[in-house]
Short mmCIF file of C-alpha atoms in Angstrom, two decimals:
data_model
loop_
_atom_site.label_atom_id
_atom_site.label_comp_id
_atom_site.label_asym_id
_atom_site.label_seq_id
_atom_site.Cartn_x
_atom_site.Cartn_y
_atom_site.Cartn_z
CA MET A 1 53.39 -33.07 40.26
CA PRO A 2 56.09 -34.74 42.34
CA ALA A 3 59.14 -32.63 43.02
CA GLY A 4 62.10 -33.44 40.88
CA HIS A 5 60.05 -33.97 37.70
CA SER A 6 58.99 -31.85 34.75
CA VAL A 7 56.67 -32.34 31.83
CA ALA A 8 57.14 -31.60 28.14
CA ASP A 9 55.11 -32.11 24.99
CA SER A 10 57.22 -32.62 21.90
CA GLN A 11 54.38 -31.39 19.72
CA ASP A 12 55.18 -27.78 20.51
CA GLY A 13 58.60 -28.20 22.08
CA SER A 14 57.53 -26.42 25.28
CA LEU A 15 59.05 -27.33 28.61
CA SER A 16 57.75 -26.29 32.01
CA PRO A 17 60.44 -27.28 34.50
CA ASP A 18 59.85 -27.66 38.18
CA PRO A 19 62.35 -25.45 40.08
CA LEU A 20 63.61 -28.56 41.88
CA SER A 21 63.80 -30.66 38.71
CA THR A 22 66.83 -32.90 38.72
CA VAL A 23 65.67 -36.28 37.44
CA THR A 24 62.97 -37.04 34.89
CA VAL A 25 61.33 -35.12 32.06
CA TYR A 26 57.91 -36.51 31.14
CA LYS A 27 57.27 -36.08 27.44
CA VAL A 28 54.84 -37.27 24.77
CA TYR A 29 56.09 -37.78 21.22
CA ARG A 30 54.42 -37.32 17.86
CA ARG A 31 55.59 -40.78 16.83
CA ARG A 32 53.02 -42.23 19.24
CA PHE A 33 50.40 -41.66 16.57
CA TRP A 34 52.12 -44.08 14.16
CA GLY A 35 51.58 -47.01 16.48
CA LEU A 36 48.08 -45.81 17.28
CA ALA A 37 47.25 -45.65 13.57
CA GLN A 38 48.56 -49.19 13.12
CA LEU A 39 46.38 -50.45 15.97
CA VAL A 40 43.42 -48.77 14.29
CA LEU A 41 44.15 -50.48 10.96
CA LEU A 42 44.57 -53.91 12.52
CA ASN A 43 41.41 -53.63 14.61
CA ILE A 44 39.43 -52.57 11.54
CA VAL A 45 40.67 -55.49 9.46
CA VAL A 46 40.38 -58.17 12.15
CA SER A 47 36.76 -57.21 12.87
CA TRP A 48 35.89 -56.96 9.18
CA ASP A 49 37.24 -60.50 8.84
CA TRP A 50 35.00 -61.62 11.70
CA LEU A 51 31.74 -60.67 9.96
CA THR A 52 32.81 -61.58 6.43
CA PHE A 53 30.31 -64.43 6.17
CA SER A 54 27.79 -63.50 8.88
CA SER A 55 26.75 -60.32 7.09
CA ILE A 56 25.78 -62.41 4.03
CA SER A 57 24.77 -65.58 5.88
CA THR A 58 22.20 -66.71 3.31
CA THR A 59 24.49 -66.17 0.32
CA ALA A 60 27.48 -67.74 2.11
CA SER A 61 25.47 -70.82 3.08
CA GLN A 62 24.51 -71.30 -0.58
CA HIS A 63 28.14 -70.95 -1.70
CA PHE A 64 29.46 -73.54 0.76
CA GLY A 65 26.39 -75.77 0.58
CA VAL A 66 25.85 -75.66 4.36
CA SER A 67 23.14 -74.34 6.69
CA GLU A 68 23.01 -70.84 8.16
CA SER A 69 23.72 -72.40 11.56
CA ALA A 70 27.01 -73.69 10.14
CA ILE A 71 27.81 -70.18 8.89
CA ASN A 72 27.13 -68.92 12.43
CA TRP A 73 29.99 -71.16 13.54
CA MET A 74 32.32 -68.92 11.52
CA SER A 75 31.60 -66.23 14.13
CA THR A 76 31.40 -68.61 17.06
CA GLY A 77 34.71 -70.33 16.31
CA TYR A 78 36.35 -66.94 15.85
CA LEU A 79 35.17 -65.84 19.30
CA PHE A 80 36.24 -69.06 21.00
CA ALA A 81 39.68 -68.66 19.40
CA PHE A 82 39.98 -65.32 21.20
CA CYS A 83 39.52 -67.09 24.54
CA VAL A 84 42.15 -69.71 23.71
CA ALA A 85 44.74 -67.04 22.87
CA SER A 86 44.06 -64.78 25.86
CA PRO A 87 46.68 -66.21 28.30
CA VAL A 88 49.38 -65.78 25.64
CA VAL A 89 48.12 -62.24 24.98
CA ILE A 90 48.47 -61.24 28.64
CA LEU A 91 52.02 -62.63 28.76
CA THR A 92 52.98 -60.95 25.48
CA LEU A 93 51.68 -57.52 26.46
CA ASN A 94 52.97 -57.77 30.02
CA LYS A 95 56.49 -58.93 29.18
CA GLY A 96 57.06 -57.46 25.72
CA GLY A 97 54.69 -54.53 25.39
CA PRO A 98 52.40 -53.57 22.49
CA LYS A 99 54.78 -54.07 19.55
CA PRO A 100 55.19 -57.88 19.83
CA ALA A 101 51.41 -58.15 20.13
CA ILE A 102 50.94 -55.99 17.03
CA ILE A 103 53.43 -58.08 15.02
CA THR A 104 51.71 -61.30 16.13
CA THR A 105 48.36 -59.89 15.00
CA SER A 106 49.76 -59.08 11.57
CA ALA A 107 51.36 -62.50 11.08
CA LEU A 108 48.16 -64.36 11.99
CA LEU A 109 46.07 -62.03 9.83
CA LEU A 110 48.27 -62.62 6.80
CA VAL A 111 48.17 -66.40 7.09
CA GLY A 112 44.52 -66.62 8.15
CA ASN A 113 43.16 -64.45 5.36
CA TRP A 114 44.92 -66.30 2.57
CA VAL A 115 44.06 -69.73 3.99
CA ARG A 116 40.45 -68.62 4.16
CA TYR A 117 40.58 -67.39 0.58
CA ALA A 118 41.98 -70.75 -0.57
CA GLY A 119 39.07 -72.54 1.11
CA THR A 120 36.53 -70.17 -0.42
CA LYS A 121 38.05 -70.22 -3.91
CA ALA A 122 38.14 -74.03 -4.17
CA ARG A 123 35.44 -75.46 -6.41
CA GLY A 124 32.24 -75.74 -4.41
CA GLY A 125 33.96 -74.10 -1.44
CA MET A 126 35.93 -76.04 1.18
CA PHE A 127 34.13 -75.03 4.36
CA GLY A 128 36.66 -76.72 6.68
CA VAL A 129 39.62 -74.87 5.17
CA ALA A 130 37.77 -71.55 5.31
CA MET A 131 36.87 -72.25 8.94
CA PHE A 132 40.54 -72.96 9.76
CA GLY A 133 41.53 -69.60 8.27
CA GLN A 134 38.75 -67.92 10.27
CA ILE A 135 40.08 -69.48 13.50
CA LEU A 136 43.60 -68.20 12.75
CA ILE A 137 42.13 -64.72 12.37
CA GLY A 138 40.26 -65.24 15.64
CA LEU A 139 43.58 -66.01 17.32
CA ALA A 140 44.90 -62.68 16.00
CA GLN A 141 42.11 -60.52 17.40
CA PRO A 142 42.99 -60.48 21.14
CA PHE A 143 46.53 -59.32 20.43
CA CYS A 144 45.30 -56.06 18.88
CA LEU A 145 42.03 -55.66 20.80
CA SER A 146 43.64 -55.94 24.24
CA ALA A 147 46.57 -53.69 23.32
CA PRO A 148 44.98 -50.18 23.35
CA THR A 149 44.97 -49.67 27.14
CA ARG A 150 48.58 -50.89 27.35
CA TYR A 151 49.57 -48.69 24.40
CA SER A 152 47.89 -45.55 25.75
CA ASP A 153 49.48 -46.13 29.17
CA LEU A 154 52.92 -46.48 27.54
CA TRP A 155 52.72 -43.54 25.11
CA PHE A 156 50.07 -41.04 26.32
CA SER A 157 49.65 -38.79 29.34
CA ASP A 158 46.42 -38.55 31.34
CA ARG A 159 45.23 -35.78 28.98
CA GLY A 160 44.83 -38.16 26.07
CA ARG A 161 44.56 -41.73 27.31
CA ILE A 162 40.80 -42.18 27.01
CA SER A 163 40.75 -40.69 23.52
CA ALA A 164 43.65 -42.90 22.42
CA THR A 165 42.00 -46.00 23.87
CA ALA A 166 38.71 -45.01 22.23
CA VAL A 167 40.25 -44.52 18.78
CA ALA A 168 42.07 -47.86 18.80
CA THR A 169 39.33 -49.89 20.50
CA LEU A 170 36.40 -48.52 18.51
CA ALA A 171 38.22 -49.18 15.26
CA ASN A 172 37.21 -52.78 15.93
CA PRO A 173 33.46 -52.17 15.60
CA LEU A 174 34.21 -49.80 12.71
CA GLY A 175 35.60 -52.82 10.88
CA ALA A 176 32.40 -54.68 11.71
CA ALA A 177 30.39 -51.80 10.24
CA LEU A 178 32.42 -51.92 7.04
CA GLY A 179 31.82 -55.65 6.88
CA GLN A 180 28.08 -55.18 7.36
CA LEU A 181 27.83 -52.47 4.72
CA ILE A 182 30.35 -53.47 2.06
CA ASP A 183 30.17 -57.27 2.04
CA SER A 184 26.48 -57.29 1.17
CA PHE A 185 27.29 -55.21 -1.95
CA TRP A 186 30.38 -57.19 -2.94
CA ALA A 187 28.65 -60.57 -2.75
CA THR A 188 25.05 -60.51 -3.90
CA THR A 189 25.24 -64.02 -5.38
CA PRO A 190 27.08 -67.19 -4.22
CA GLU A 191 29.48 -66.92 -7.18
CA GLN A 192 30.75 -63.55 -5.91
CA VAL A 193 31.77 -64.81 -2.45
CA PRO A 194 35.37 -65.82 -3.45
CA ASP A 195 36.03 -62.39 -4.98
CA MET A 196 34.75 -60.70 -1.83
CA VAL A 197 37.13 -62.75 0.33
CA LEU A 198 39.99 -61.94 -2.08
CA TYR A 199 39.39 -58.19 -1.76
CA ILE A 200 39.38 -58.44 2.04
CA SER A 201 42.58 -60.51 2.02
CA ILE A 202 44.37 -57.87 -0.07
CA ILE A 203 43.23 -55.13 2.33
CA ALA A 204 44.42 -57.20 5.31
CA THR A 205 47.82 -57.71 3.70
CA VAL A 206 48.33 -54.00 3.03
CA ALA A 207 47.21 -53.11 6.57
CA SER A 208 49.53 -55.64 8.22
CA ILE A 209 52.87 -54.68 6.66
CA PRO A 210 53.54 -51.42 8.63
CA SER A 211 53.44 -53.34 11.94
CA PHE A 212 57.07 -54.33 11.58
CA PHE A 213 58.27 -50.70 11.42
CA ILE A 214 56.51 -48.92 14.30
CA PRO A 215 58.55 -47.86 17.39
CA ALA A 216 58.40 -50.22 20.37
CA ALA A 217 58.44 -47.65 23.21
CA PRO A 218 58.99 -43.93 23.78
CA PRO A 219 62.49 -42.72 24.75
CA THR A 220 61.10 -41.24 27.98
CA PRO A 221 57.82 -41.92 29.84
CA PRO A 222 54.80 -39.65 29.27
CA SER A 223 53.75 -39.45 32.93
CA ALA A 224 54.62 -40.42 36.49
CA SER A 225 52.32 -43.45 36.45
CA SER A 226 53.94 -44.71 33.24
CA ALA A 227 57.39 -44.34 34.80
CA SER A 228 56.54 -46.36 37.90
CA SER A 229 57.03 -50.10 38.06
CA LYS A 230 53.93 -52.24 37.70
CA THR A 231 52.87 -55.12 39.91
CA PRO A 232 54.32 -58.48 38.79
CA LEU A 233 51.86 -60.50 36.71
CA ARG A 234 51.00 -63.35 39.07
CA PRO A 235 50.31 -61.33 42.26
CA ALA A 236 48.45 -58.74 40.19
CA LEU A 237 46.20 -61.40 38.69
CA ILE A 238 45.49 -62.98 42.08
CA GLN A 239 44.69 -59.66 43.74
CA LEU A 240 42.60 -58.47 40.79
CA LEU A 241 40.33 -61.50 41.06
CA LYS A 242 39.82 -60.69 44.75
CA THR A 243 38.71 -57.13 44.00
CA LEU A 244 34.94 -56.60 44.06
CA GLU A 245 35.01 -53.58 41.75
CA PHE A 246 36.70 -55.64 39.07
CA TRP A 247 33.79 -58.10 39.09
CA LEU A 248 31.26 -55.26 39.05
CA ILE A 249 32.86 -54.18 35.77
CA LEU A 250 33.68 -57.61 34.32
CA ILE A 251 30.13 -59.00 34.50
CA PRO A 252 28.28 -56.22 32.61
CA PHE A 253 31.22 -55.65 30.24
CA SER A 254 31.17 -59.32 29.24
CA VAL A 255 27.39 -59.36 28.86
CA TYR A 256 27.14 -56.22 26.73
CA VAL A 257 30.14 -57.04 24.54
CA GLY A 258 28.74 -60.56 24.18
CA PHE A 259 25.37 -59.29 23.02
CA PHE A 260 26.99 -56.82 20.64
CA ASN A 261 28.86 -59.76 19.11
CA SER A 262 25.78 -61.95 18.87
CA VAL A 263 23.46 -59.24 17.55
CA SER A 264 26.06 -58.19 14.95
CA SER A 265 26.44 -61.81 13.85
CA LEU A 266 22.70 -62.54 13.77
CA LEU A 267 21.32 -59.18 12.61
CA ASN A 268 20.51 -60.49 9.15
CA GLN A 269 18.65 -63.45 10.65
CA ILE A 270 16.83 -61.14 13.10
CA LEU A 271 15.47 -58.90 10.33
CA GLU A 272 15.08 -61.28 7.38
CA PRO A 273 11.92 -63.09 8.65
CA TYR A 274 10.07 -59.77 8.50
CA GLY A 275 10.83 -59.26 4.82
CA PHE A 276 14.00 -57.18 5.10
CA SER A 277 16.98 -57.88 2.83
CA GLU A 278 20.64 -58.52 3.59
CA THR A 279 21.29 -54.94 2.46
CA ASP A 280 18.74 -53.63 4.99
CA ALA A 281 20.47 -55.64 7.72
CA GLY A 282 23.84 -54.31 6.57
CA ILE A 283 22.58 -50.73 6.81
CA ALA A 284 21.21 -51.43 10.31
CA GLY A 285 24.59 -52.80 11.37
CA GLY A 286 26.32 -49.80 9.85
CA ILE A 287 24.04 -47.39 11.72
CA LEU A 288 24.66 -49.28 14.97
CA ILE A 289 28.39 -48.77 14.65
CA ILE A 290 28.75 -45.43 12.86
CA VAL A 291 26.43 -43.59 15.26
CA GLY A 292 28.32 -45.28 18.09
CA LEU A 293 31.63 -43.99 16.76
CA ILE A 294 30.26 -40.45 16.55
CA SER A 295 28.97 -40.73 20.11
CA SER A 296 32.32 -41.96 21.39
CA ALA A 297 34.12 -39.15 19.53
CA ILE A 298 32.04 -36.72 21.62
CA ILE A 299 32.05 -38.52 24.99
CA SER A 300 35.71 -39.61 25.13
CA PRO A 301 37.33 -36.14 24.94
CA ILE A 302 34.83 -34.80 27.48
CA THR A 303 35.68 -37.63 29.88
CA ASP A 304 39.39 -37.10 29.19
CA ARG A 305 38.98 -33.50 30.30
CA PHE A 306 36.68 -33.84 33.31
CA LYS A 307 37.41 -37.45 34.42
CA HIS A 308 33.74 -38.20 35.17
CA TYR A 309 34.17 -41.93 34.62
CA LEU A 310 31.63 -43.30 37.07
CA GLY A 311 28.94 -40.73 36.29
CA THR A 312 29.18 -41.55 32.59
CA ILE A 313 28.90 -45.27 33.33
CA ARG A 314 25.82 -44.78 35.53
CA ILE A 315 24.05 -42.80 32.82
CA LEU A 316 24.82 -45.00 29.82
CA VAL A 317 24.39 -48.52 31.25
CA PRO A 318 20.58 -48.21 31.80
CA ILE A 319 20.21 -46.83 28.26
CA VAL A 320 21.97 -49.90 26.86
CA ALA A 321 19.63 -52.21 28.79
CA ILE A 322 16.54 -50.32 27.59
CA CYS A 323 17.71 -50.61 23.98
CA TYR A 324 17.85 -54.40 24.20
CA ILE A 325 14.26 -54.36 25.46
CA ALA A 326 13.22 -52.12 22.55
CA LEU A 327 14.95 -54.44 20.09
CA ILE A 328 12.31 -57.10 20.84
CA PHE A 329 9.62 -55.00 19.19
CA ALA A 330 11.52 -53.10 16.48
CA PRO A 331 11.75 -55.77 13.72
CA SER A 332 8.01 -56.52 13.76
CA SER A 333 6.93 -52.87 13.89
CA PRO A 334 4.31 -51.85 11.30
CA ALA A 335 6.46 -48.77 10.64
CA GLY A 336 8.90 -50.93 8.66
CA ILE A 337 12.66 -50.85 9.02
CA ALA A 338 12.83 -47.36 10.60
CA PRO A 339 12.32 -48.48 14.25
CA ALA A 340 15.12 -51.02 13.89
CA TYR A 341 17.39 -48.28 12.58
CA VAL A 342 16.49 -45.98 15.50
CA VAL A 343 17.08 -48.67 18.13
CA CYS A 344 20.40 -49.60 16.52
CA ALA A 345 21.44 -45.94 16.52
CA ILE A 346 20.68 -45.42 20.23
CA LEU A 347 22.21 -48.78 21.17
CA GLY A 348 25.37 -47.92 19.26
CA ALA A 349 25.62 -44.43 20.76
CA SER A 350 25.31 -45.66 24.34
CA SER A 351 27.43 -48.82 23.96
CA PHE A 352 30.32 -47.20 22.12
CA GLY A 353 30.33 -44.12 24.32
CA LEU A 354 30.59 -46.45 27.31
CA LEU A 355 33.30 -48.82 26.08
CA PRO A 356 36.53 -46.75 26.31
CA VAL A 357 35.37 -45.06 29.50
CA VAL A 358 34.93 -48.43 31.21
CA LEU A 359 38.28 -49.75 29.99
CA GLU A 360 40.17 -46.69 31.23
CA TYR A 361 38.23 -46.57 34.50
CA LEU A 362 39.22 -50.17 35.15
CA VAL A 363 42.88 -49.24 34.67
CA GLU A 364 42.50 -46.24 37.00
CA ILE A 365 41.00 -48.13 39.94
CA THR A 366 43.26 -51.20 39.63
CA TYR A 367 46.56 -49.30 39.31
CA PRO A 368 49.44 -50.30 39.75
CA PHE A 369 48.35 -53.45 37.93
CA SER A 370 49.43 -53.43 34.29
CA PRO A 371 46.54 -52.30 32.03
CA GLU A 372 46.45 -55.34 29.76
CA ILE A 373 45.57 -57.77 32.58
CA GLY A 374 42.12 -56.43 33.36
CA SER A 375 41.29 -55.42 29.79
CA THR A 376 42.22 -58.82 28.33
CA ILE A 377 40.15 -60.67 30.94
CA CYS A 378 37.17 -58.39 30.22
CA TRP A 379 37.49 -58.83 26.46
CA THR A 380 37.82 -62.59 26.90
CA GLY A 381 34.62 -62.63 28.93
CA GLY A 382 32.87 -60.68 26.17
CA GLN A 383 34.05 -63.02 23.42
CA LEU A 384 33.20 -66.14 25.44
CA LEU A 385 29.70 -64.92 26.20
CA GLY A 386 29.34 -63.70 22.61
CA ALA A 387 30.01 -67.21 21.33
CA ALA A 388 27.63 -68.68 23.91
CA PHE A 389 24.93 -66.13 23.07
CA ILE A 390 25.17 -66.90 19.36
CA LEU A 391 24.61 -70.59 20.07
CA ILE A 392 21.78 -69.93 22.53
CA GLN A 393 20.00 -67.40 20.34
CA ASP A 394 20.37 -69.61 17.28
CA ALA A 395 18.77 -72.44 19.28
CA LEU A 396 15.91 -70.09 20.27
CA LYS A 397 15.09 -69.36 16.62
CA ALA A 398 11.46 -70.16 15.83
CA SER A 399 10.50 -73.08 13.59
CA ASP A 400 9.40 -72.95 9.97
CA ASN A 401 5.79 -73.16 11.18
CA ALA A 402 6.01 -70.00 13.29
CA SER A 403 4.65 -66.63 12.23
CA PRO A 404 6.80 -65.38 10.66
CA PRO A 405 8.89 -68.49 10.03
CA GLN A 406 12.26 -68.67 11.79
CA ASN A 407 11.77 -65.38 13.65
CA MET A 408 14.11 -64.63 16.57
CA LYS A 409 11.73 -62.96 19.02
CA ASN A 410 12.51 -65.46 21.79
CA ALA A 411 16.22 -64.86 21.24
CA LEU A 412 15.68 -61.10 21.60
CA ILE A 413 13.67 -61.60 24.79
CA PHE A 414 16.59 -63.62 26.16
CA SER A 415 19.04 -60.80 25.37
CA ALA A 416 16.76 -58.19 26.95
CA VAL A 417 16.38 -60.14 30.20
CA VAL A 418 20.11 -60.82 30.62
CA ALA A 419 21.06 -57.24 29.68
CA THR A 420 18.63 -55.87 32.27
CA VAL A 421 19.94 -58.19 35.00
CA ALA A 422 23.52 -57.03 34.27
CA ALA A 423 22.70 -53.31 34.49
CA PRO A 424 22.80 -52.82 38.31
CA PHE A 425 26.35 -54.18 38.73
CA PRO A 426 28.36 -51.15 37.52
CA ILE A 427 25.87 -48.73 39.04
CA CYS A 428 26.75 -50.17 42.48
CA ILE A 429 30.44 -49.22 42.20
CA GLY A 430 31.31 -46.85 45.04
CA LEU A 431 28.06 -47.48 46.92
CA PHE A 432 27.36 -49.29 50.20
CA GLY A 433 30.39 -47.86 51.98
CA ARG A 434 33.04 -48.79 49.43
CA VAL A 435 35.47 -46.01 48.48
CA VAL A 436 37.02 -46.30 45.03
CA ARG A 437 39.88 -43.97 44.03
CA ARG A 438 41.39 -43.26 40.63
CA ARG A 439 44.88 -44.25 41.68
CA ARG A 440 46.69 -43.76 38.38
CA LEU A 441 45.34 -40.23 38.07
CA ASP A 442 46.37 -39.51 41.66
CA VAL A 443 49.95 -40.59 40.89
CA ASP A 444 50.02 -38.47 37.73
CA ARG A 445 48.94 -35.49 39.82
CA GLY A 446 51.77 -35.98 42.29
CA VAL A 447 50.25 -38.22 44.96
CA ALA A 448 52.43 -41.13 46.06
CA LEU A 449 50.70 -44.44 45.41
CA GLU A 450 50.48 -45.46 49.05
CA ASP A 451 48.95 -42.06 49.85
CA ALA A 452 46.38 -42.49 47.06
CA VAL A 453 45.28 -45.80 48.56
CA PHE A 454 45.19 -44.63 52.14
CA ARG A 455 43.29 -41.46 51.25
CA GLY A 456 40.40 -43.66 50.21
CA GLN A 457 40.74 -45.66 53.42
CA GLU A 458 40.75 -42.55 55.58
CA ALA A 459 37.75 -41.07 53.77
CA ALA A 460 35.77 -44.22 54.32
CA SER A 461 36.88 -44.47 57.97
CA ALA A 462 35.74 -40.89 58.57
CA ASP A 463 32.28 -41.86 57.37
CA GLY A 464 32.26 -44.96 59.54
CA CYS A 465 32.20 -47.19 56.47
CA ILE A 466 35.25 -49.28 57.24
CA ASP A 467 37.56 -50.17 60.09
CA ASP A 468 41.33 -50.45 60.20
CA GLU A 469 41.32 -54.24 60.24
CA ASN A 470 38.99 -54.63 57.28
CA PRO A 471 39.58 -51.76 54.83
CA ASN A 472 36.94 -51.71 52.13
CA THR A 473 38.75 -49.82 49.38
CA GLY A 474 38.88 -52.41 46.63
CA LEU A 475 42.58 -53.30 46.84
CA ASP A 476 44.04 -54.08 50.27
CA PRO A 477 46.75 -51.47 50.95
CA ALA A 478 48.02 -53.06 54.12
CA SER A 479 48.97 -56.31 52.45
CA ASP A 480 49.73 -55.27 48.89
CA MET A 481 50.83 -51.67 48.46
CA PRO A 482 54.17 -51.78 50.32
CA LYS A 483 55.51 -54.48 48.02
CA LEU A 484 53.72 -53.45 44.82
CA ALA A 485 54.00 -49.66 44.73
CA THR A 486 56.72 -47.25 43.76
CA LYS A 487 57.21 -44.44 46.27
CA TYR A 488 57.79 -40.92 44.96
CA SER A 489 59.81 -38.77 47.37
CA SER A 490 59.43 -35.02 47.58
#
């Protein structure tokens, strides 16, 4: 801990002052959980909205009088809307913090849900109006999905950041699980679709209202890294895109989030050709997500305690790739639906355990860049590829003359190949002479930012991995750190 600082936790009122303390008390407040709970609610609702029609694609297509491919565009348009909103999201989180982003999410959710209900309730269903409401909801998603890393950095110390990010981020797939499980029971016939959308709209309204009352920021920072000034947006963005480690995370993150989005959207169409019902597909989607949430609830606190980010990533990424290979064979297994359930469970456990660890690791190695920059770009990549994968996999659907008709085996082969190709990228982080340090954690433990950067440089130089003119430590300390970092004096 830097001299001149002390740390307190308002949960027990204890204070452990440094003998030289004269300046700042770092403290975490109980009120931080109110904003975290609101992020959880919004991420649940916005993801539930996403899969409203995909989870009952056959029934929804009958209600609107359109094809299942048109229903797929409800998911695809939603994901593309995320990409459109992303630049505004980065600006909002960077300049205003989490609260303006949370309020924007709530406003778009309120309008989008009720517009969508109006389109669904109209006689015969007005598909265009419902699609417009779905796009408004899609515009809302990035504001709450990109906020957790920024929120945890603002309100939590290093002892709880991963867990906080995990809770808020994984609420998003929890909403998808609820959509998969509940929607198929609420709408078993085309006539029940408007009532289902009404129920979801009421839930969204109730969940959105508290957004206007949460605190914007803590009275005092929770840690040294939170107290330091962040790199201005434009130079941070430019330097981030020049950092190899960022790309080694962005590529697999985008691929695996994209395939989660496409598989969640198409799960009913993946299983239905083999005689399984929409309810079976809903249960499979629920298993995928619920087992994943349990896995993350175990992995996140362990990683919070021991900080083994990279080791966790190297273990879980190959498991994710293997699961996509296994998914090719699960639907057609003579054992029935059980293999699909098992594959979904393992895929969920590995994917969800990985997600918050990767997001927090990205913040650690790109510090002092503001957390929302990297996370929003990664999420945008995932949504963009998710939309593209839905279109590609829908196009790879077999014809009516295939056995079984309209099966998606070719689509699953495509996902397995791409997922396998993406696996080596994160495993290569820190290899081949590159030294990657957890800079934010170093600052929280009392290391000045410039020292954290140059430690990595010196370690690599000692091994003969780099030279002074071409430091290979991810970010370039010689050109960037003097103007971007905040120096802590002893």
